[in-house]
Coordinates of C-alpha atoms in Angstrom, one line a residue:
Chain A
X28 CA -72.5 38.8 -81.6
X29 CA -75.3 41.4 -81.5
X30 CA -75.5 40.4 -77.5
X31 CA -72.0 42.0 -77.2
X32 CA -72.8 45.2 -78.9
X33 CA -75.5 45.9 -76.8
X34 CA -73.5 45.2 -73.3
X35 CA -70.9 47.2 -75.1
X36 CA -73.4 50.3 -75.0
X37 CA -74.8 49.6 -71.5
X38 CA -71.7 48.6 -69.7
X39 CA -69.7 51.5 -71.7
X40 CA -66.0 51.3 -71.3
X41 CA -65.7 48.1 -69.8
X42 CA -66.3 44.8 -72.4
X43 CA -66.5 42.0 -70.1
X44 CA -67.4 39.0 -72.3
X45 CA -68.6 35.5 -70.6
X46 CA -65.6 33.5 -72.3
X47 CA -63.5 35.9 -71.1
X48 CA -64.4 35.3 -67.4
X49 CA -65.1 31.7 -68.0
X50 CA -61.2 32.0 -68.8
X51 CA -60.5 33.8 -66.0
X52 CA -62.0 31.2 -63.8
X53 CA -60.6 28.4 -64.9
X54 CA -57.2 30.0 -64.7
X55 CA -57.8 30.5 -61.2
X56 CA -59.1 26.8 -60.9
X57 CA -55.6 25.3 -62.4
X58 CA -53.9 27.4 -59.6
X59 CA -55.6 26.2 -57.0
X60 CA -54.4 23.3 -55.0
X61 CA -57.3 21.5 -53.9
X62 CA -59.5 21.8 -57.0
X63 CA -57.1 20.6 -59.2
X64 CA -56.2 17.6 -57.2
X65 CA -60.0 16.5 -57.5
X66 CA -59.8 15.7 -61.1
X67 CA -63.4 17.3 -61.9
X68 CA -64.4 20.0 -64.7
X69 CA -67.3 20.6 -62.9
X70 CA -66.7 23.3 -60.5
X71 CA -68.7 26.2 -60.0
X72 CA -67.6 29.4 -59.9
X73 CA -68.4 30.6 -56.7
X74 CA -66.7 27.4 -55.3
X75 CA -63.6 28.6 -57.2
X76 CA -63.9 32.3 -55.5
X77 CA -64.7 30.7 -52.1
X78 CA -61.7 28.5 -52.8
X79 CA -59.3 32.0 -53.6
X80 CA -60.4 33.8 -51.0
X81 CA -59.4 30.5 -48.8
X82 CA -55.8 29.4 -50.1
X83 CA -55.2 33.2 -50.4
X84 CA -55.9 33.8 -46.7
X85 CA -53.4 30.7 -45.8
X86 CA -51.0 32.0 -48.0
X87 CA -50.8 35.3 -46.1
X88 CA -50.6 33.3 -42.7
X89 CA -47.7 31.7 -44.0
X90 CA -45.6 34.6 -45.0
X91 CA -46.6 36.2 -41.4
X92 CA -45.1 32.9 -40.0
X93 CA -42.4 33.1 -42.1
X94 CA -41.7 36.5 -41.3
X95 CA -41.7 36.3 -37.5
X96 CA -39.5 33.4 -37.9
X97 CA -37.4 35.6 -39.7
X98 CA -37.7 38.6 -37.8
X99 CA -36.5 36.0 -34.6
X100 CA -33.7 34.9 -36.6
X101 CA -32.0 37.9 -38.1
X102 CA -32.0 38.7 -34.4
X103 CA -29.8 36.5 -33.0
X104 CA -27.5 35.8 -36.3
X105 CA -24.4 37.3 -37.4
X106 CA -24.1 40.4 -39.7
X107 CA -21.5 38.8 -41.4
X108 CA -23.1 35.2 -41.6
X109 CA -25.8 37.8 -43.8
X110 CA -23.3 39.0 -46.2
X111 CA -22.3 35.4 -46.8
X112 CA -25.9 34.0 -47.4
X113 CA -26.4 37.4 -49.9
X114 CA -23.5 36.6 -52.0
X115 CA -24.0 33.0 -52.2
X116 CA -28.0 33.7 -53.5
X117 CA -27.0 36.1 -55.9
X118 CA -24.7 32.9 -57.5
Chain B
X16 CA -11.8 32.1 -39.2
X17 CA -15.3 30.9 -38.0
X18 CA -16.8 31.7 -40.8
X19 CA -15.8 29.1 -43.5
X20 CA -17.2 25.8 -41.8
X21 CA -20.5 27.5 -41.6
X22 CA -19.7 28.8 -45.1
X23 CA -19.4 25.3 -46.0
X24 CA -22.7 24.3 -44.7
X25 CA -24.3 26.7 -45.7
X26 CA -23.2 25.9 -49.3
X27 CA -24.0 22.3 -49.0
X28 CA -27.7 23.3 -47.9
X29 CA -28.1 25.9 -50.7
X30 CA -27.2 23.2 -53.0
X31 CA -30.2 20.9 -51.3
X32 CA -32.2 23.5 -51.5
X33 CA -31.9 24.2 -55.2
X34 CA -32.3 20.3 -55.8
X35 CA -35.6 20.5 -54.1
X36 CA -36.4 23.2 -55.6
X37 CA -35.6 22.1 -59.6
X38 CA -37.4 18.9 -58.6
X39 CA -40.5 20.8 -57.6
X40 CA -39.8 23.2 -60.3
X41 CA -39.9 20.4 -62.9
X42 CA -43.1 19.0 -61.9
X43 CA -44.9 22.0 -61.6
X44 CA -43.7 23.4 -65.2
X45 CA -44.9 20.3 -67.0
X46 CA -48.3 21.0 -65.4
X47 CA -48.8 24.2 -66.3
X48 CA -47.6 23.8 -69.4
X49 CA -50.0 21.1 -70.8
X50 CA -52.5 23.7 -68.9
X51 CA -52.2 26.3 -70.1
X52 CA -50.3 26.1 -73.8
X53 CA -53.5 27.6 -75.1
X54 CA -53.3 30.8 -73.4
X55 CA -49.5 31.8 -74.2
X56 CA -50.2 35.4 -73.6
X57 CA -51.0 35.1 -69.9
X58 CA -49.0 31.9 -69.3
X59 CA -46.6 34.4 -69.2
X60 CA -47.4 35.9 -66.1
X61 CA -47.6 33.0 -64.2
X62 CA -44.5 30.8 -65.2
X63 CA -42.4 33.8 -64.5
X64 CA -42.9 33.1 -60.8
X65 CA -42.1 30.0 -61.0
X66 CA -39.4 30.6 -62.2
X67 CA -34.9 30.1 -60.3
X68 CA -34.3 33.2 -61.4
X69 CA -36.9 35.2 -60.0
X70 CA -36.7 33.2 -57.1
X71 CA -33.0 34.0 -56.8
X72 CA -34.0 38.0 -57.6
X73 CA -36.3 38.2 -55.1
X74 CA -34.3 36.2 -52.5
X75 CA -31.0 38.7 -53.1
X76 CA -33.1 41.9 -52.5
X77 CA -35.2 40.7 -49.6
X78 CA -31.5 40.1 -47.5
X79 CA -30.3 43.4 -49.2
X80 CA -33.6 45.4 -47.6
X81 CA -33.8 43.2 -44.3
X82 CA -30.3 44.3 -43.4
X83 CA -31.0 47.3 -43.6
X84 CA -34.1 47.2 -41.3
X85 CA -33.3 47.7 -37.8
X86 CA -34.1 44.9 -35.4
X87 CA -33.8 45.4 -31.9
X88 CA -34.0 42.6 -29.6
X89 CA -34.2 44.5 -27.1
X90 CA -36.6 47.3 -27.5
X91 CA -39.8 46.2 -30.1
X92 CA -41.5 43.1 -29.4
X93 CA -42.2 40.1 -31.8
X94 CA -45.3 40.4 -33.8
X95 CA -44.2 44.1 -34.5
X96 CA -40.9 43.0 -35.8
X97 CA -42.6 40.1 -37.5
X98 CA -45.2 43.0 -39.3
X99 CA -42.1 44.9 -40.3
X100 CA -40.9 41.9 -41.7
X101 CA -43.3 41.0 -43.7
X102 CA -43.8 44.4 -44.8
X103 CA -40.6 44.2 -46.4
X104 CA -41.2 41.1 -47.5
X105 CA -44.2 42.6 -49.5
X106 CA -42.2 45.4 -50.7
X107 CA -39.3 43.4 -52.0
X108 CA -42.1 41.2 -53.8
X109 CA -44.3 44.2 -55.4
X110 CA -40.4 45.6 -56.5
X111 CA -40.0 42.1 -58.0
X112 CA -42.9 42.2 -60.0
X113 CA -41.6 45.4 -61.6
X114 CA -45.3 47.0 -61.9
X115 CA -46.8 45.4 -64.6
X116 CA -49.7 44.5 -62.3
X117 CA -52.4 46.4 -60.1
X118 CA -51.8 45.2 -56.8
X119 CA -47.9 46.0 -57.3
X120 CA -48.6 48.8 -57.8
X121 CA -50.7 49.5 -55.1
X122 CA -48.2 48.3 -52.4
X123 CA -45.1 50.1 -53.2
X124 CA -47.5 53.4 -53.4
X125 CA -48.6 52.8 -50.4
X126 CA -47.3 52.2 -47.6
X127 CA -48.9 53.3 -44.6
X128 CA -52.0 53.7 -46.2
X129 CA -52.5 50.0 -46.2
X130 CA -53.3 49.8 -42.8
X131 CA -56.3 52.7 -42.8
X132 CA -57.6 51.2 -46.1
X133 CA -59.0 48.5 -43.6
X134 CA -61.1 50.6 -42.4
X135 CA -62.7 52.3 -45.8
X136 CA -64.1 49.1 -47.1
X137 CA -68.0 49.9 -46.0
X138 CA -67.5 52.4 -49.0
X139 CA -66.7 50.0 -51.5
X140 CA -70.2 48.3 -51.6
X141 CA -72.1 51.5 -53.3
X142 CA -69.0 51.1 -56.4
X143 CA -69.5 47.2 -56.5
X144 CA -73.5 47.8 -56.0
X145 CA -73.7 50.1 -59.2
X146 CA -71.8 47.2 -61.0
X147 CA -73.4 44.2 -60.3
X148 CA -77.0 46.7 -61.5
X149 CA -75.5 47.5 -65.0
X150 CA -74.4 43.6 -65.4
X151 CA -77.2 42.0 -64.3
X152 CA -79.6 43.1 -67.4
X153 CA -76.8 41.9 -69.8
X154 CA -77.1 38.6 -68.7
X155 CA -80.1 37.7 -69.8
X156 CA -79.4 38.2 -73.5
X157 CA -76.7 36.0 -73.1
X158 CA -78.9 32.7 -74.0
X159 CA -78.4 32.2 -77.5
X160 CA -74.6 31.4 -77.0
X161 CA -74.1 27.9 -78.0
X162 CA -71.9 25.9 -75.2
X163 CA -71.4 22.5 -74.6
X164 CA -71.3 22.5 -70.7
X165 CA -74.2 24.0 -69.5
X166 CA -73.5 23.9 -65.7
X167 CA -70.6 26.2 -66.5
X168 CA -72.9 28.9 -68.1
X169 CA -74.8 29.0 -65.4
X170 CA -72.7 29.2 -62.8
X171 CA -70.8 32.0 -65.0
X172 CA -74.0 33.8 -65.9
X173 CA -75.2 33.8 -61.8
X174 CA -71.0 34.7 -61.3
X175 CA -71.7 37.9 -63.5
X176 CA -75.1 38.9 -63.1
X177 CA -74.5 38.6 -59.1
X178 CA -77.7 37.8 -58.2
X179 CA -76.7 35.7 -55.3
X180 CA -75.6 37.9 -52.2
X181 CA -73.4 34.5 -51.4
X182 CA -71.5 35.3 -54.4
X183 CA -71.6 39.1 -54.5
X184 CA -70.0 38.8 -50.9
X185 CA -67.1 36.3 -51.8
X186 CA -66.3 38.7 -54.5
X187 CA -65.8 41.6 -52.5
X188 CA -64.0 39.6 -49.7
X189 CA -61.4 38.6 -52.7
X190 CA -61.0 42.2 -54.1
X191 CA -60.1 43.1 -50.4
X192 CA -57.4 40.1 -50.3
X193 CA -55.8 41.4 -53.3
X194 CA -53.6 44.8 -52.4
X195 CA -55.3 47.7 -54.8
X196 CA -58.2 45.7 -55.9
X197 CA -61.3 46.8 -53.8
X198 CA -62.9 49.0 -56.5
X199 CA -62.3 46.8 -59.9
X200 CA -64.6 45.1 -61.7
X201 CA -65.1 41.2 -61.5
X202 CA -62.7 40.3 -64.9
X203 CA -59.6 42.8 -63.4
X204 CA -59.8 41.2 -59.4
X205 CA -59.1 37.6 -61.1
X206 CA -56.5 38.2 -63.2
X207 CA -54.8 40.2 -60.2
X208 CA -55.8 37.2 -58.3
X209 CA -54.1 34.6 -60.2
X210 CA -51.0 36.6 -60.5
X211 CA -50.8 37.5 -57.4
X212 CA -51.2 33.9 -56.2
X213 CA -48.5 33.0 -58.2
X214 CA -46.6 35.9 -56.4
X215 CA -47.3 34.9 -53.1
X216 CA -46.4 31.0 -53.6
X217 CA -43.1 32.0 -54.4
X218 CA -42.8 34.4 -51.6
X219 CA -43.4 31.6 -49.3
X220 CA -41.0 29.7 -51.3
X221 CA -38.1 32.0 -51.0
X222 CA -38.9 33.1 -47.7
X223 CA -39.1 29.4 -46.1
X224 CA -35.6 28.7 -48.0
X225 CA -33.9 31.7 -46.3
X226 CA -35.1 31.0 -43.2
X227 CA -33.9 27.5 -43.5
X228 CA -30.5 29.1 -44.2
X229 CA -30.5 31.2 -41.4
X230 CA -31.5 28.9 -39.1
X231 CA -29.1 26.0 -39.9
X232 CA -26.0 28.8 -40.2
X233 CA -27.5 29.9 -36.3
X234 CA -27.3 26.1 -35.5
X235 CA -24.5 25.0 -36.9
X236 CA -21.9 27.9 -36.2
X237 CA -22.9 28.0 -32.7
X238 CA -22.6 31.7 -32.5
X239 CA -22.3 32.2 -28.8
X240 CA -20.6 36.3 -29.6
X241 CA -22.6 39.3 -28.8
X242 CA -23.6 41.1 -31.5
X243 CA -21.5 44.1 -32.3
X244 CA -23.4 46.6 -33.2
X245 CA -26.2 47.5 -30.4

């Protein structure tokens, strides 16, 4: 307890505890994919930011795919065909 | 007139869509639930994502904004229409999110300015420099904590003291990832990082399911006619 008081005074306004990042990480862990496919408590925690960074990157490739696939479609579909899809998803 | 067999199947595959969709849904909910039932306040965050609804919210307003955008098959060519997409797409997502978190935030603010932050990020070392300084005497008085895994404290304590450069560098390269997050301290970057996550799967989701839509109405009408409007 005394520990926290004094990173209290160094670090000033921001209280950054180690369970609360150990939290953090393994929040991040669950999200992950691949780590929680491998079944294992023991990953580190710069495997889980090297991890991140990775399925964070793919996930932006993805919604560039998507969105020139997108951008290709709308070209060539109907303005009307648009309205339908709109009502329908707002069901 | 033309419109209702399309109508039709387009109904048919929204319907096999949302079957697909609940099935995933289902399996992912029990998952995070057993997962995370201890932390209820920020389970929050992340099942909301997850979530028909939100799905549905954010589908409806990304067709309401992309009709609105202007594409030209004529005059721009595909990855700038494709970038204009997706800027939508990121815009619609950041409104869906309805600013409760930083890197919202930071993309409906700015817009433009997203592309010249790119080049500001050599200044972001001397703010995550003076940081990793003040946190790395802290962690030495850390030892007394009593933890049954100690693989996890270590790899925690080298996470927060940053001694490693590895580490120090795969933290920065994250804060960049994450829209609004280059300047934040370790703690704020992974909670934006697991929201946002969450964010971005269901972008992908969404985004897949209307252009799965679109395409089969393109197939499946047939639509030889010229678009009207130039």
């Amino acid at each position: 307890m005394s520990s926290r008081r004094s990173r209290s005074r160094q670090s000033g306004s921001s209280r950054i505890s180690d369970d609360q990042i150990l939290d953090l990480v393994t929040k991040l862990q669950q999200l992950l994919p691949e780590i929680r496919n491998r079944r294992s408590d023991k990953v580190s925690a710069a495997k889980v930011l090297q991890e991140t960074c990775n399925y964070i990157k793919s996930l932006h490739r993805e919604v560039d795919d998507l969105s020139e696939r997108l951008s290709e479609l709308l070209e060539t579909t109907d303005t009307a065909q648009a309205a339908i899809i709109r009502n329908l998803l707002m069901q | 007139m033309e419109s209702s067999p399309s109508a039709a199947a387009i109904v048919s595959t929204n319907a096999n869509i949302n079957m697909d969709r609940t099935r995933r849904k289902k399996k992912k909910k029990s998952q995070s639930q057993q997962q995370q039932s201890k932390q209820n306040k920020n389970s929050q965050s992340h099942a909301k994502w997850k979530t028909d609804a939100q799905q549905q919210i954010y589908s409806s307003k990304l067709i309401q904004a992309l009709s609105q955008v202007n594409i030209n098959p004529s005059s721009s060519s595909a990855p700038r229409q494709g970038r204009a997409v997706r800027e939508v797409a990121d815009r619609a997502l950041a409104f869906a999110a309805k600013g409760k978190t930083r890197w919202s935030r930071a993309i409906l603010t700015s817009r433009i300015k997203l592309k010249f932050r790119k080049q500001q990020h050599r200044r972001q070392r001397f703010a995550s420099s003076s940081f990793s300084s003040s946190s790395g005497s802290t962690a030495v008085t850390t030892g007394s904590s009593s933890r049954p895994s100690r693989k996890h404290k270590v790899s925690i304590l080298r996470l927060k003291g940053k001694g490693l450069p590895a580490v120090q560098r795969k933290v920065r390269v994250l804060g960049r990832l994450v829209p609004g997050c280059r300047k934040q301290p370790l703690p704020v970057i992974l909670e934006e990082a697991t929201d946002y996550i969450a964010a971005l799967e269901m972008q992908v989701k969404a985004m897949s399911a209307i252009a799965e839509l679109l395409s089969r109405s393109n197939s499946g009408a047939g639509s030889t006619s010229e678009p009207m409007s130039s």
